[in-house]
Short mmCIF file of C-alpha atoms in Angstrom, two decimals:
data_model
loop_
_atom_site.label_atom_id
_atom_site.label_comp_id
_atom_site.label_asym_id
_atom_site.label_seq_id
_atom_site.Cartn_x
_atom_site.Cartn_y
_atom_site.Cartn_z
CA MET A 1 113.95 178.54 73.70
CA LYS A 2 112.74 175.63 71.60
CA LYS A 3 112.92 172.10 73.14
CA ILE A 4 112.17 168.97 71.15
CA ILE A 5 110.26 166.36 73.11
CA ASN A 6 110.62 162.68 72.30
CA THR A 7 109.56 159.55 74.28
CA VAL A 8 109.71 155.80 73.52
CA ASN A 9 106.26 155.68 75.16
CA ALA A 10 104.53 157.04 72.09
CA PRO A 11 105.03 156.02 68.46
CA ALA A 12 108.17 157.28 66.68
CA ALA A 13 107.67 159.99 64.10
CA ILE A 14 106.92 158.44 60.74
CA GLY A 15 108.11 161.51 58.92
CA PRO A 16 110.28 164.57 59.19
CA TYR A 17 108.69 166.00 62.45
CA SER A 18 109.06 165.84 66.24
CA GLN A 19 106.55 164.21 68.62
CA ALA A 20 106.29 167.60 70.32
CA ILE A 21 107.95 170.90 70.56
CA GLU A 22 107.95 173.09 73.71
CA VAL A 23 108.37 176.89 73.30
CA ASN A 24 107.96 179.42 76.25
CA GLY A 25 105.83 177.13 78.32
CA THR A 26 103.60 175.97 75.48
CA LEU A 27 103.74 172.48 74.25
CA TYR A 28 102.75 171.62 70.64
CA VAL A 29 102.02 167.87 70.32
CA SER A 30 102.05 166.39 66.79
CA GLY A 31 99.00 164.41 65.65
CA GLN A 32 99.02 160.97 67.28
CA ILE A 33 97.70 158.04 65.45
CA PRO A 34 96.65 154.86 67.13
CA PHE A 35 99.93 152.95 66.89
CA VAL A 36 101.24 150.81 69.71
CA PRO A 37 104.64 152.43 70.50
CA SER A 38 106.54 149.12 71.12
CA THR A 39 105.46 147.55 67.83
CA MET A 40 104.59 150.53 65.66
CA THR A 41 101.43 148.71 64.59
CA LEU A 42 97.80 149.66 64.55
CA ILE A 43 95.96 148.90 67.85
CA SER A 44 92.94 147.43 66.14
CA ASP A 45 90.22 148.40 63.52
CA CYS A 46 87.85 149.46 66.33
CA VAL A 47 87.32 153.27 66.38
CA GLU A 48 86.96 153.43 70.14
CA GLU A 49 90.23 151.46 70.65
CA GLN A 50 92.02 153.64 68.08
CA THR A 51 90.74 156.76 69.92
CA THR A 52 91.94 155.42 73.23
CA GLN A 53 95.45 154.56 71.73
CA SER A 54 95.80 157.99 70.16
CA LEU A 55 94.98 159.65 73.54
CA GLU A 56 97.29 157.30 75.37
CA ASN A 57 100.03 158.40 72.95
CA VAL A 58 99.20 162.09 73.50
CA GLY A 59 99.30 161.43 77.37
CA ALA A 60 102.73 159.82 77.16
CA ILE A 61 104.23 162.81 75.33
CA LEU A 62 102.47 165.25 77.64
CA LYS A 63 104.05 163.34 80.60
CA GLU A 64 107.52 163.26 79.03
CA ALA A 65 107.37 166.97 78.83
CA GLY A 66 106.12 167.50 82.34
CA TYR A 67 102.48 168.30 81.33
CA ASP A 68 99.18 166.58 81.86
CA PHE A 69 95.77 166.48 80.16
CA LYS A 70 94.66 169.28 82.49
CA ASP A 71 97.15 171.54 80.77
CA VAL A 72 95.56 171.07 77.29
CA VAL A 73 94.03 174.26 75.94
CA LYS A 74 93.38 173.20 72.35
CA ALA A 75 92.73 169.89 70.65
CA THR A 76 92.21 168.98 67.08
CA VAL A 77 90.61 165.60 66.18
CA PHE A 78 90.86 164.31 62.57
CA ILE A 79 88.38 161.59 61.84
CA LYS A 80 87.88 159.39 58.76
CA ASP A 81 84.13 159.17 59.10
CA MET A 82 81.83 161.74 60.93
CA ASN A 83 79.48 158.80 61.64
CA ASP A 84 81.98 157.81 64.28
CA PHE A 85 81.85 161.18 65.97
CA VAL A 86 79.69 159.94 68.95
CA LYS A 87 81.99 156.92 69.62
CA ILE A 88 85.15 159.08 69.38
CA ASN A 89 83.65 161.83 71.58
CA GLY A 90 82.74 159.19 74.26
CA VAL A 91 86.34 158.17 74.53
CA TYR A 92 87.60 161.74 74.24
CA GLU A 93 85.45 162.78 77.10
CA LYS A 94 87.06 160.25 79.45
CA TYR A 95 90.41 161.98 78.87
CA LEU A 96 89.45 165.61 78.39
CA GLY A 97 85.89 166.02 79.45
CA ASP A 98 86.59 167.88 82.63
CA VAL A 99 89.28 169.98 81.05
CA LYS A 100 87.03 171.06 78.12
CA PRO A 101 89.75 172.56 75.90
CA ALA A 102 88.91 174.48 72.73
CA ARG A 103 88.55 171.83 69.95
CA ALA A 104 88.02 171.27 66.27
CA CYS A 105 86.84 168.03 64.82
CA VAL A 106 87.32 167.48 61.10
CA GLU A 107 86.42 164.76 58.78
CA VAL A 108 89.14 164.10 56.32
CA ALA A 109 89.39 161.93 53.25
CA ARG A 110 92.43 159.93 54.46
CA LEU A 111 94.78 159.77 57.47
CA PRO A 112 98.33 158.40 57.76
CA LYS A 113 98.44 154.54 57.56
CA ASP A 114 94.68 154.66 56.92
CA VAL A 115 93.73 154.89 60.57
CA LYS A 116 90.39 156.22 61.61
CA VAL A 117 91.50 158.99 64.04
CA GLU A 118 94.40 161.31 64.64
CA ILE A 119 94.62 163.76 67.52
CA GLU A 120 96.85 166.77 68.20
CA VAL A 121 96.94 169.04 71.15
CA ILE A 122 98.44 172.27 72.51
CA ALA A 123 99.07 172.46 76.24
CA VAL A 124 100.15 175.45 78.35
CA LYS A 125 101.78 175.58 81.85
#
């Protein structure tokens, strides 16, 4: 059974996708960019603040679906500049450091709305 997850506590989808889909006890959270949900605007130009907002958005979706960061088994972090890796990792560790999910971190040429970071996760109950 497929269930679409949607919350006003994370940015609305800016394309033809869902914030998350739950199937058989597995939650697939779409990539979250650092937009403030209430205004749909970028939090700031600071990469640490962008990472924090992206993870807050992920957390809001997890919560809406009845999951938590402790349920995350896989994360993918897309970053605009690998030179920001240490800064991004420092924020990431505050949210997922004890969980230590499998992870990929990829530098990309460009992200939606020209943000510096986008994070997607898979969580399992």
